[in-house]
Amino acid sequence: MLPRKQFHLSDVMRCRKTLVWLLVIAFSAACADYAMCRLLARQFRQDQEIAVTLELGAFRARLEERINTNLYLVHGMAANIAVRPDMSAREFDDLARALLSTRNSLRNIGAAPDFIIRFMYPPEGNEKALGLDYRTVPDQWDKALAAKESGQMAVAGPLNLVQGGVGLVARVPVFRDGDGDFWGLVSAVIDLDTLLELAGEGALAARLDLAMRGRDGKGLRGEVFSGTAALFDEGAQAVTMNVSLPSGSWAMAAVPKGGWATGSPYAWAVHASVLLLAVVGCFARIQSSCNRLSLAESESRMRAMSQASHDALVMIDADDHITFWNPAAEAMFGYAEAEMLGRNMHDVIVKPTQVETAKHAMARFAKTGTGPVVGRVMEMEGVRKSGEIFPVERSVAAVQLRGQWFAVGSMRDISARKLAERRLSELATLDELTGLANRRHFMVLAEAQLRQAIRYRQDFCFLMFDLDHFKTINDTFGHDIGDEVLRRVGHVMRQVMRGTDIFGRVGGEEFAVAMPETDLAAARSVAERLREKFMEVTVDAWGKTVGFTVSIGLARLQSPETVLSQLMKRADLALYEAKRGGRNRVVSDEDGDRQDA
């Protein structure tokens, strides 16, 4: 009986030991399974946050670009009125029609000289606005007066429009070019639905739940005007970004459609692996494999989203190392992704003179996630691989992942926009026919040179000339030939006049030149050279050769009390004497004094 009893006890002991091992393995597997699932859930949540951040950042860049495009058009109208405050209704309509013909969100544009709306385009649907005096509308008058006193553009809204729909109202104060006197306001209505549609809100709404707040540019303090206010609650854990406006900002909050996913889609693989293999080594290998798969898929998602963006999207860590570089960045800067990953961004695409400043800012960013460029739309100069320097519009957002700050930047090449701005400036300051300075711009430049000559007691001469018998040329050969003659005048002046001279067209066939640091003898020499050069110029008029001459009047600065209008009047009188003396000659207003002497 004893051996049988011992055998039974041995079996029991083995069973207990096996049971202990089974319990240890089960407990270890359960612990490993729990730890792995938590890790995957956290990684998957970070992947979601990165994806939402990139999508929201790209949408914000497009939205700010659309807003700025519309506001540039309003600024363009204000700039034209500033240099032409006597603009007619027809001229206003022509310019407004040209501005609204571009792809934008403007519903209308109007102008209110002395706070009374005199111009409105299009007139259809806006008839009641014409003649409106802002001073009679209390809620409008406060905002209009604030725009005048600040001297800056003010953007109000979004607000419900009387015409239907929701829009933004942009107001720009206009000050006359030259004397700086207040002229009035230029205002425009930007349709919010069209603005969001052009920025791609429809496509974004298919993937994200989005809310926006900050009516009248009040940011997080403003009312919610799009989406659900609950997204701004702390419990929503939404990704937030600011949209910069000229007079404030909006705040955006977004989460994936339907909310954040709480578990990783790969959790079932962990369960199956732990149950099948039941060893820590295999589990560690599966963990590594799942992590690599998760990271690869996360990178694929981000790359796919960045493919649709025309803006360069770049992500850097707190040490300035590039961790993401999309195809648009390759096209913009000329560097392939393989060349840039891991490199210091500011050492490559930023001008050398700005690198040190940028690195100081990165040191602060690494600690706080803040800096002078974070959350703002700014212009900078980028450097291509070829060494070419070009203008860039940049917006930067900060995101914290695994306790470390990362910066996500969206960059756009604005070379074409800068060229258009320069063209608009030229249209406001140059005479369209001759390419010379127009009267207003010439007078501003000449006045500045005259004040400098008086201050430093320098010589200064003023020259005026017009074309002899120009009316006969127009009457005989037509205005097309007359215009060609005027164009030749502009060409000759650019050839003959010196680099320090200021010259422009001040009338129909009248031209003027301000000559700083020039005495009367030198001015007469220049005038004679100009007169002789004009005698060599001819224009072909249907087989006939048309020549022309000019009569020139000179005046010299004689007294520090002299103003530009007096000097111009004396030169004009000398020009009249040249005409009376037979034309095609140079006469100074002092010639008569010498003859008398």
Coordinates of C-alpha atoms in Angstrom, one line a residue:
M1 CA 0.0 0.0 0.0
L2 CA 2.9 2.4 0.7
P3 CA 4.3 2.5 -2.8
R4 CA 0.9 3.3 -4.2
K5 CA 0.5 6.1 -1.8
Q6 CA 3.9 7.6 -2.7
F7 CA 3.1 7.4 -6.4
H8 CA -0.1 9.3 -5.9
L9 CA 1.7 12.0 -3.9
S10 CA 4.3 12.3 -6.7
D11 CA 1.7 12.7 -9.3
V12 CA 0.0 15.3 -7.2
M13 CA 3.2 17.2 -6.8
R14 CA 3.9 17.1 -10.5
C15 CA 0.4 18.3 -11.2
R16 CA 0.8 21.1 -8.7
K17 CA 4.1 22.1 -10.3
T18 CA 2.6 22.0 -13.7
L19 CA -0.3 24.0 -12.4
V20 CA 2.1 26.6 -10.9
W21 CA 3.9 26.9 -14.2
L22 CA 0.7 27.2 -16.1
L23 CA -0.4 29.9 -13.7
V24 CA 3.0 31.7 -14.0
I25 CA 2.9 31.4 -17.8
A26 CA -0.8 32.6 -17.9
F27 CA 0.0 35.5 -15.5
S28 CA 3.1 36.5 -17.5
A29 CA 1.2 36.2 -20.8
A30 CA -1.7 38.3 -19.3
C31 CA 0.8 40.9 -18.0
A32 CA 2.6 41.0 -21.3
D33 CA -0.7 41.2 -23.2
Y34 CA -2.0 44.0 -21.1
A35 CA 1.3 46.0 -21.3
M36 CA 1.5 45.5 -25.1
C37 CA -2.1 46.6 -25.7
R38 CA -1.6 49.8 -23.7
L39 CA 1.6 50.6 -25.6
L40 CA -0.1 50.0 -29.0
A41 CA -3.1 52.1 -27.9
R42 CA -0.8 55.0 -26.9
Q43 CA 1.1 54.7 -30.2
F44 CA -2.0 54.5 -32.2
R45 CA -3.4 57.6 -30.5
Q46 CA -0.2 59.5 -31.3
D47 CA -0.5 58.4 -34.9
Q48 CA -4.0 59.8 -35.0
E49 CA -2.8 63.1 -33.4
I50 CA -0.1 63.5 -36.0
A51 CA -2.5 62.7 -38.9
V52 CA -5.1 65.2 -37.6
T53 CA -2.3 67.8 -37.0
L54 CA -1.0 67.5 -40.5
E55 CA -4.5 67.6 -42.1
L56 CA -5.6 70.6 -39.9
G57 CA -2.3 72.4 -40.6
A58 CA -2.7 72.0 -44.3
F59 CA -6.3 73.2 -44.1
R60 CA -5.3 76.2 -42.0
A61 CA -2.6 77.2 -44.5
R62 CA -5.1 77.0 -47.4
L63 CA -7.7 79.0 -45.4
E64 CA -5.2 81.7 -44.4
E65 CA -4.0 81.9 -48.0
R66 CA -7.6 82.3 -49.2
I67 CA -8.3 85.0 -46.6
N68 CA -5.1 86.9 -47.4
T69 CA -5.8 86.7 -51.2
N70 CA -9.2 88.3 -50.7
L71 CA -7.8 90.9 -48.3
Y72 CA -5.0 91.7 -50.8
L73 CA -7.7 92.5 -53.4
V74 CA -9.3 94.9 -50.9
H75 CA -5.9 96.5 -50.1
G76 CA -5.4 96.8 -53.9
M77 CA -8.6 98.8 -54.3
A78 CA -7.6 101.0 -51.3
A79 CA -4.2 101.6 -52.8
N80 CA -5.6 102.7 -56.1
I81 CA -8.1 105.1 -54.5
A82 CA -5.2 106.5 -52.3
V83 CA -3.3 107.6 -55.4
R84 CA -6.5 108.5 -57.3
P85 CA -8.9 109.9 -54.8
D86 CA -11.0 111.6 -57.6
M87 CA -11.8 108.2 -59.1
S88 CA -15.1 108.1 -61.0
A89 CA -17.8 105.6 -60.5
R90 CA -17.1 104.0 -63.8
E91 CA -13.4 103.7 -63.0
F92 CA -14.3 102.1 -59.6
D93 CA -16.6 99.6 -61.3
D94 CA -14.0 98.7 -63.9
L95 CA -11.4 98.1 -61.2
A96 CA -13.8 96.2 -59.0
R97 CA -15.0 94.1 -61.9
A98 CA -11.3 93.1 -62.6
L99 CA -10.7 92.3 -58.9
L100 CA -13.9 90.2 -58.6
S101 CA -13.2 88.3 -61.9
T102 CA -10.4 86.4 -60.1
R103 CA -11.1 83.2 -58.2
N104 CA -12.0 84.6 -54.8
S105 CA -14.8 84.7 -52.2
L106 CA -15.7 88.4 -52.4
R107 CA -19.5 89.0 -52.7
N108 CA -19.2 92.8 -53.2
I109 CA -16.8 95.7 -52.7
G110 CA -17.7 99.2 -51.9
A111 CA -16.1 102.6 -51.1
A112 CA -17.3 105.3 -48.6
P113 CA -15.7 108.6 -49.1
D114 CA -16.1 110.6 -45.8
F115 CA -18.0 107.6 -44.4
I116 CA -20.8 107.8 -47.0
I117 CA -21.1 104.8 -49.4
R118 CA -20.8 106.3 -52.9
F119 CA -19.5 103.3 -54.8
M120 CA -20.7 99.6 -54.8
Y121 CA -20.0 96.7 -57.1
P122 CA -21.9 94.8 -58.1
P123 CA -24.9 97.1 -57.8
E124 CA -27.4 94.3 -58.1
G125 CA -28.8 93.4 -54.7
N126 CA -26.8 96.3 -53.0
E127 CA -28.9 99.2 -54.1
K128 CA -30.0 100.1 -50.5
A129 CA -26.4 100.4 -49.4
L130 CA -25.7 103.3 -51.8
G131 CA -25.9 106.6 -50.0
L132 CA -25.6 105.0 -46.5
D133 CA -23.9 107.2 -44.0
Y134 CA -22.0 105.1 -41.4
R135 CA -22.6 107.9 -38.8
T136 CA -26.3 107.1 -38.9
V137 CA -25.9 103.4 -38.1
P138 CA -24.6 103.1 -34.5
D139 CA -23.2 99.6 -34.6
Q140 CA -21.6 100.2 -38.0
W141 CA -20.3 103.7 -37.0
D142 CA -18.2 102.4 -34.1
K143 CA -16.4 99.9 -36.3
A144 CA -15.9 102.4 -39.1
L145 CA -14.5 105.0 -36.7
A146 CA -12.2 102.4 -35.1
A147 CA -10.8 101.5 -38.6
K148 CA -10.0 105.1 -39.3
E149 CA -8.4 105.7 -35.9
S150 CA -6.2 102.6 -36.1
G151 CA -5.2 103.2 -39.7
Q152 CA -5.3 99.4 -40.2
M153 CA -7.6 96.9 -41.9
A154 CA -10.3 95.6 -39.6
V155 CA -12.1 92.3 -40.2
A156 CA -15.5 91.7 -38.5
G157 CA -17.6 88.5 -38.4
P158 CA -18.5 86.0 -39.4
L159 CA -22.0 87.4 -39.2
N160 CA -25.4 86.8 -40.8
L161 CA -25.8 89.0 -43.9
V162 CA -28.9 90.9 -44.9
Q163 CA -28.6 89.5 -48.4
G164 CA -28.5 85.9 -46.9
G165 CA -25.7 83.7 -45.9
V166 CA -22.8 84.3 -43.6
G167 CA -19.8 86.4 -44.3
L168 CA -16.8 88.5 -43.1
V169 CA -16.7 92.3 -43.5
A170 CA -13.3 93.8 -44.2
R171 CA -12.8 97.5 -43.8
V172 CA -9.7 99.4 -44.9
P173 CA -9.1 103.1 -44.1
V174 CA -7.9 105.1 -47.1
F175 CA -5.6 108.1 -46.8
R176 CA -4.7 110.3 -49.7
D177 CA -1.3 109.7 -51.1
G178 CA 0.9 112.7 -50.6
D179 CA -0.9 114.8 -48.0
G180 CA -2.0 111.8 -45.8
D181 CA -5.5 113.2 -45.3
F182 CA -8.3 110.7 -44.6
W183 CA -10.4 109.9 -47.6
G184 CA -12.8 107.3 -46.4
L185 CA -13.3 103.5 -46.2
V186 CA -13.1 100.6 -48.6
S187 CA -15.2 97.7 -47.5
A188 CA -15.8 94.2 -48.8
V189 CA -17.9 91.2 -47.9
I190 CA -16.2 87.8 -48.0
D191 CA -18.7 84.9 -48.3
L192 CA -17.8 82.4 -45.5
D193 CA -19.3 79.3 -47.2
T194 CA -17.3 80.0 -50.5
L195 CA -14.2 80.7 -48.5
L196 CA -14.3 77.4 -46.6
E197 CA -15.2 75.5 -49.8
L198 CA -12.2 76.9 -51.7
A199 CA -10.0 76.0 -48.7
G200 CA -11.2 72.4 -48.8
E201 CA -13.5 72.1 -45.8
G202 CA -15.7 69.7 -47.6
A203 CA -13.0 67.1 -48.1
L204 CA -11.7 67.7 -44.6
A205 CA -15.2 67.1 -43.1
A206 CA -15.3 63.6 -44.5
R207 CA -12.4 62.7 -42.2
L208 CA -12.6 65.1 -39.3
D209 CA -15.1 66.6 -36.9
L210 CA -14.2 70.3 -37.1
A211 CA -15.3 73.4 -35.1
M212 CA -14.2 77.0 -35.4
R213 CA -14.7 79.9 -33.0
G214 CA -13.4 83.5 -32.6
R215 CA -16.1 85.8 -34.1
D216 CA -14.6 89.2 -34.8
G217 CA -11.1 87.8 -34.4
K218 CA -11.4 87.1 -30.6
G219 CA -9.8 83.6 -30.8
L220 CA -10.7 81.2 -28.0
R221 CA -12.7 84.0 -26.3
G222 CA -15.0 84.4 -29.4
E223 CA -18.3 82.7 -30.3
V224 CA -18.4 79.4 -32.1
F225 CA -19.5 79.9 -35.7
S226 CA -18.9 76.5 -37.2
G227 CA -19.2 73.0 -35.8
T228 CA -19.8 71.9 -32.2
A229 CA -18.7 73.9 -29.3
A230 CA -18.0 70.7 -27.3
L231 CA -14.9 70.2 -29.4
F232 CA -13.3 73.0 -27.4
D233 CA -13.9 71.4 -24.1
E234 CA -10.9 69.9 -22.3
G235 CA -12.5 66.4 -22.3
A236 CA -12.7 66.3 -26.2
Q237 CA -8.8 66.3 -26.3
A238 CA -9.0 67.9 -29.7
V239 CA -6.1 69.2 -31.8
T240 CA -6.3 73.0 -31.8
M241 CA -4.7 75.6 -34.0
N242 CA -5.1 79.3 -34.6
V243 CA -6.0 81.0 -37.9
S244 CA -4.3 84.4 -38.1
L245 CA -6.3 87.4 -39.2
P246 CA -5.2 91.0 -39.7
S247 CA -7.0 92.0 -36.5
G248 CA -7.0 88.9 -34.4
S249 CA -7.4 85.2 -34.9
W250 CA -9.8 82.2 -35.1
A251 CA -9.4 79.0 -33.2
M252 CA -9.9 75.6 -34.8
A253 CA -10.5 72.3 -33.0
A254 CA -10.6 68.9 -34.7
V255 CA -10.9 65.2 -33.9
P256 CA -11.2 62.2 -36.2
K257 CA -14.6 61.5 -37.6
G258 CA -16.6 59.9 -34.8
G259 CA -13.9 60.6 -32.1
W260 CA -10.6 59.1 -31.1
A261 CA -10.2 55.4 -31.5
T262 CA -9.5 53.9 -28.0
G263 CA -7.8 50.7 -29.1
S264 CA -5.3 49.7 -31.7
P265 CA -6.5 47.7 -34.7
Y266 CA -3.6 45.4 -34.1
A267 CA -4.7 44.3 -30.6
W268 CA -6.1 41.1 -31.8
A269 CA -2.7 40.1 -33.2
V270 CA -1.1 40.7 -29.8
H271 CA -3.7 38.5 -28.1
A272 CA -3.3 35.7 -30.6
S273 CA 0.5 35.9 -30.5
V274 CA 0.7 35.8 -26.7
L275 CA -1.8 32.9 -26.5
L276 CA 0.0 30.9 -29.2
L277 CA 3.6 31.5 -28.2
A278 CA 3.3 32.2 -24.5
V279 CA 6.9 33.2 -24.1
V280 CA 8.4 36.5 -23.4
G281 CA 11.0 36.4 -26.2
C282 CA 8.4 35.7 -28.9
F283 CA 6.1 38.3 -27.4
A284 CA 9.0 40.9 -27.6
R285 CA 9.6 39.9 -31.2
I286 CA 5.9 40.3 -32.1
Q287 CA 5.9 43.6 -30.2
S288 CA 8.8 44.9 -32.2
S289 CA 7.1 43.6 -35.4
C290 CA 3.8 45.3 -34.6
N291 CA 5.6 48.6 -33.7
R292 CA 7.4 48.6 -37.0
L293 CA 4.2 47.9 -38.9
S294 CA 2.4 50.6 -37.0
L295 CA 5.1 53.1 -37.6
A296 CA 5.3 52.2 -41.3
E297 CA 1.6 52.5 -41.8
S298 CA 1.5 55.8 -39.9
E299 CA 4.3 57.1 -42.2
S300 CA 2.3 55.9 -45.2
R301 CA -0.8 57.7 -44.1
M302 CA 1.1 61.0 -43.5
R303 CA 2.9 60.6 -46.8
A304 CA -0.4 60.0 -48.7
M305 CA -2.0 63.1 -47.1
S306 CA 1.0 65.2 -47.9
Q307 CA 0.9 64.1 -51.6
A308 CA -2.3 66.1 -52.0
S309 CA -0.8 69.3 -50.7
H310 CA 0.8 71.9 -53.0
D311 CA 2.5 73.4 -50.0
A312 CA 5.8 72.2 -48.6
L313 CA 5.1 70.3 -45.3
V314 CA 8.1 69.8 -43.0
M315 CA 8.3 68.4 -39.5
I316 CA 11.4 68.9 -37.3
D317 CA 12.2 67.8 -33.8
A318 CA 13.4 70.0 -31.0
D319 CA 17.0 69.6 -32.2
D320 CA 16.1 71.0 -35.6
H321 CA 16.4 67.5 -37.3
I322 CA 14.1 66.9 -40.2
T323 CA 11.7 64.0 -39.6
F324 CA 9.3 64.6 -42.4
W325 CA 9.8 66.1 -45.9
N326 CA 6.9 65.9 -48.5
P327 CA 7.1 65.9 -52.3
A328 CA 6.1 69.5 -52.5
A329 CA 9.1 70.4 -50.3
E330 CA 11.3 68.4 -52.7
A331 CA 9.9 70.4 -55.7
M332 CA 10.2 73.8 -53.9
F333 CA 13.7 73.5 -52.5
G334 CA 15.3 70.9 -54.9
Y335 CA 16.4 68.5 -52.2
A336 CA 15.2 64.8 -52.3
E337 CA 13.6 63.4 -49.1
A338 CA 16.6 61.0 -48.7
E339 CA 19.0 64.1 -48.6
M340 CA 17.0 65.9 -45.9
L341 CA 15.9 63.4 -43.3
G342 CA 18.0 63.8 -40.2
R343 CA 19.7 67.0 -41.4
N344 CA 19.4 70.4 -39.6
M345 CA 16.7 72.3 -41.5
H346 CA 17.9 75.8 -40.7
D347 CA 21.4 75.0 -42.0
V348 CA 20.1 74.0 -45.4
I349 CA 17.0 76.1 -46.5
V350 CA 17.6 79.4 -44.5
K351 CA 19.9 82.3 -45.4
P352 CA 23.2 82.0 -43.5
T353 CA 22.7 85.4 -41.9
Q354 CA 19.5 84.1 -40.2
V355 CA 20.7 80.7 -39.0
E356 CA 22.1 81.9 -35.7
T357 CA 18.8 83.7 -34.8
A358 CA 16.8 80.6 -35.7
K359 CA 19.0 78.3 -33.5
H360 CA 18.5 80.6 -30.5
A361 CA 14.7 80.3 -31.1
M362 CA 14.9 76.5 -31.4
A363 CA 16.6 76.4 -27.9
R364 CA 13.5 78.1 -26.4
F365 CA 11.1 75.9 -28.5
A366 CA 12.7 72.7 -27.2
K367 CA 11.8 73.7 -23.6
T368 CA 8.4 75.3 -24.0
G369 CA 7.0 74.6 -27.5
T370 CA 6.8 78.3 -28.1
G371 CA 8.7 80.8 -30.2
P372 CA 8.5 83.9 -32.4
V373 CA 7.2 82.0 -35.4
V374 CA 4.9 79.4 -33.7
G375 CA 1.2 80.0 -34.4
R376 CA 1.9 82.8 -36.9
V377 CA 1.9 83.3 -40.7
M378 CA 5.1 85.0 -41.6
E379 CA 7.1 85.8 -44.7
M380 CA 10.8 84.7 -45.0
E381 CA 13.4 84.1 -47.6
G382 CA 14.2 80.5 -48.5
V383 CA 17.2 79.0 -50.2
R384 CA 16.9 76.4 -53.0
K385 CA 19.5 73.8 -53.6
S386 CA 20.7 75.8 -56.6
G387 CA 21.5 78.8 -54.2
E388 CA 18.5 80.8 -55.5
I389 CA 16.9 82.9 -52.8
F390 CA 13.1 83.2 -53.1
P391 CA 10.2 84.6 -50.9
V392 CA 8.3 82.0 -48.8
E393 CA 5.1 82.3 -46.7
R394 CA 5.5 80.1 -43.6
S395 CA 3.1 79.0 -40.9
V396 CA 4.3 76.8 -38.0
A397 CA 2.4 74.7 -35.4
A398 CA 3.8 72.9 -32.4
V399 CA 2.8 69.4 -31.3
Q400 CA 4.1 67.4 -28.3
L401 CA 4.7 63.7 -28.8
R402 CA 6.1 61.4 -26.2
G403 CA 7.1 64.4 -24.1
Q404 CA 9.1 66.0 -26.9
W405 CA 8.2 69.1 -28.9
F406 CA 7.9 68.9 -32.7
A407 CA 7.3 71.7 -35.2
V408 CA 5.1 71.2 -38.2
G409 CA 5.7 73.9 -40.9
S410 CA 3.7 74.6 -44.0
M411 CA 5.6 76.7 -46.6
R412 CA 4.4 78.3 -49.9
D413 CA 6.4 79.9 -52.7
I414 CA 5.0 83.4 -53.0
S415 CA 7.3 84.6 -55.8
A416 CA 4.3 85.1 -58.2
R417 CA 2.3 87.0 -55.5
K418 CA 5.3 89.3 -54.8
L419 CA 5.6 90.0 -58.5
A420 CA 1.9 90.9 -58.7
E421 CA 2.3 93.2 -55.8
R422 CA 5.2 95.0 -57.4
R423 CA 3.2 95.3 -60.6
L424 CA 0.3 96.8 -58.7
S425 CA 2.7 99.3 -57.1
E426 CA 4.0 100.2 -60.6
L427 CA 0.5 100.8 -61.9
A428 CA -0.1 103.2 -59.0
T429 CA 3.1 105.2 -59.6
L430 CA 4.0 105.0 -63.3
D431 CA 2.5 106.6 -66.4
E432 CA 1.1 103.7 -68.4
L433 CA 2.0 105.1 -71.8
T434 CA 5.6 106.3 -71.3
G435 CA 6.7 104.2 -68.4
L436 CA 7.8 107.3 -66.6
A437 CA 6.7 108.5 -63.1
N438 CA 3.2 109.9 -63.2
R439 CA 2.5 113.4 -62.0
R440 CA 1.6 112.5 -58.4
H441 CA 4.6 110.2 -57.9
F442 CA 7.0 112.7 -59.6
M443 CA 5.8 115.5 -57.4
V444 CA 6.4 113.5 -54.2
L445 CA 9.9 112.5 -55.3
A446 CA 10.8 116.0 -56.5
E447 CA 9.5 117.6 -53.3
A448 CA 11.7 115.3 -51.2
Q449 CA 14.8 116.1 -53.3
L450 CA 14.1 119.9 -53.1
R451 CA 13.8 119.7 -49.3
Q452 CA 17.1 117.9 -49.1
A453 CA 18.8 120.4 -51.4
I454 CA 17.6 123.3 -49.2
R455 CA 18.6 121.5 -46.0
Y456 CA 22.2 120.9 -47.2
R457 CA 22.5 124.0 -49.3
Q458 CA 23.0 122.2 -52.5
D459 CA 22.4 123.3 -56.1
F460 CA 19.1 122.3 -57.6
C461 CA 17.5 122.9 -61.0
F462 CA 14.1 122.2 -62.4
L463 CA 13.5 121.5 -66.1
M464 CA 10.2 121.5 -68.0
F465 CA 9.6 120.8 -71.6
D466 CA 6.8 119.9 -74.0
L467 CA 6.5 118.9 -77.6
D468 CA 6.3 121.6 -80.3
H469 CA 3.2 121.4 -82.5
F470 CA 2.1 118.1 -80.9
K471 CA -1.6 118.9 -81.6
T472 CA -0.7 119.1 -85.3
I473 CA 0.9 115.6 -85.1
N474 CA -2.3 114.2 -83.5
D475 CA -4.6 116.0 -86.0
T476 CA -2.6 115.0 -89.0
F477 CA -1.5 111.5 -88.3
G478 CA -3.9 110.4 -85.5
H479 CA -3.6 109.7 -81.8
D480 CA -1.9 106.3 -82.4
I481 CA 1.1 108.1 -83.9
G482 CA 0.9 110.7 -81.2
D483 CA 1.0 108.0 -78.5
E484 CA 4.0 106.5 -80.2
V485 CA 5.8 109.9 -80.2
L486 CA 5.1 110.1 -76.4
R487 CA 6.5 106.6 -75.9
R488 CA 9.7 107.6 -77.8
V489 CA 10.0 110.6 -75.5
G490 CA 10.0 108.3 -72.5
H491 CA 12.6 106.1 -74.1
V492 CA 14.9 109.0 -74.9
M493 CA 14.6 110.4 -71.4
R494 CA 15.7 107.1 -69.9
Q495 CA 18.7 107.1 -72.2
V496 CA 19.8 110.7 -71.7
M497 CA 19.0 111.7 -68.1
R498 CA 21.4 110.9 -65.4
G499 CA 21.0 108.4 -62.6
T500 CA 20.4 111.1 -60.0
D501 CA 17.8 113.0 -62.0
I502 CA 14.1 112.5 -61.3
F503 CA 11.8 112.8 -64.3
G504 CA 8.2 112.1 -65.2
R505 CA 5.2 113.0 -67.3
V506 CA 3.2 115.8 -65.7
G507 CA 0.7 116.6 -68.4
G508 CA -0.5 115.5 -71.9
E509 CA 2.7 116.3 -73.7
E510 CA 4.4 118.0 -70.8
F511 CA 7.4 116.5 -69.0
A512 CA 9.5 117.6 -66.0
V513 CA 12.9 116.8 -64.5
A514 CA 14.3 117.6 -61.0
M515 CA 18.1 117.7 -61.1
P516 CA 19.6 117.6 -57.6
E517 CA 23.2 118.8 -57.0
T518 CA 23.2 120.5 -60.5
D519 CA 24.0 124.2 -61.2
L520 CA 22.5 126.1 -64.0
A521 CA 25.3 125.5 -66.5
A522 CA 25.2 121.8 -66.0
A523 CA 21.4 121.8 -66.2
R524 CA 21.6 123.8 -69.5
S525 CA 24.1 121.2 -70.9
V526 CA 21.8 118.3 -70.1
A527 CA 18.8 120.2 -71.5
E528 CA 20.7 120.9 -74.8
R529 CA 21.8 117.3 -75.1
L530 CA 18.2 116.2 -74.5
R531 CA 16.9 118.7 -77.1
E532 CA 19.4 117.6 -79.7
K533 CA 18.6 113.9 -79.1
F534 CA 14.9 114.6 -79.7
M535 CA 15.8 116.1 -83.1
E536 CA 17.3 112.8 -84.1
V537 CA 14.1 110.8 -83.3
T538 CA 11.6 110.0 -85.9
V539 CA 8.4 107.9 -86.1
D540 CA 7.1 106.1 -89.1
A541 CA 3.5 107.0 -90.0
W542 CA 2.4 104.8 -92.9
G543 CA 5.5 105.4 -94.9
K544 CA 5.9 109.0 -93.9
T545 CA 8.6 110.1 -91.4
V546 CA 7.4 112.2 -88.5
G547 CA 9.9 114.2 -86.6
F548 CA 9.5 116.5 -83.6
T549 CA 11.2 119.0 -81.4
V550 CA 10.8 120.2 -77.9
S551 CA 11.0 123.6 -76.1
I552 CA 12.7 123.5 -72.7
G553 CA 12.4 125.9 -69.7
L554 CA 14.9 125.9 -66.8
A555 CA 14.7 127.3 -63.3
R556 CA 17.4 127.3 -60.6
L557 CA 16.8 127.2 -56.8
Q558 CA 17.7 130.7 -55.6
S559 CA 16.2 130.9 -52.1
P560 CA 15.7 128.5 -49.2
E561 CA 12.1 129.8 -49.0
T562 CA 11.3 128.5 -52.5
V563 CA 8.7 125.8 -52.7
L564 CA 8.3 123.3 -55.6
S565 CA 5.3 124.9 -57.1
Q566 CA 7.2 128.2 -57.4
L567 CA 10.1 126.5 -59.1
M568 CA 7.8 124.7 -61.4
K569 CA 6.0 127.9 -62.3
R570 CA 9.3 129.7 -63.1
A571 CA 10.4 126.8 -65.3
D572 CA 7.0 126.9 -67.0
L573 CA 7.4 130.6 -67.7
A574 CA 10.8 130.0 -69.2
L575 CA 9.2 127.2 -71.3
Y576 CA 6.7 129.8 -72.5
E577 CA 9.6 132.1 -73.5
A578 CA 11.2 129.3 -75.5
K579 CA 7.9 128.8 -77.3
R580 CA 7.6 132.5 -78.0
G581 CA 11.2 132.7 -79.2
G582 CA 10.7 130.2 -82.0
R583 CA 10.5 126.8 -80.2
N584 CA 13.2 124.1 -80.3
R585 CA 15.3 125.9 -77.8
V586 CA 16.4 126.0 -74.2
V587 CA 15.6 129.1 -72.1
S588 CA 16.3 129.8 -68.4
D589 CA 14.2 132.1 -66.3
E590 CA 17.5 134.0 -65.6
D591 CA 18.3 134.6 -69.3
G592 CA 16.2 137.8 -69.4
D593 CA 18.0 139.1 -66.3
R594 CA 21.4 138.8 -67.9
Q595 CA 20.2 140.5 -71.1
D596 CA 18.9 143.4 -69.0
A597 CA 22.3 143.6 -67.2

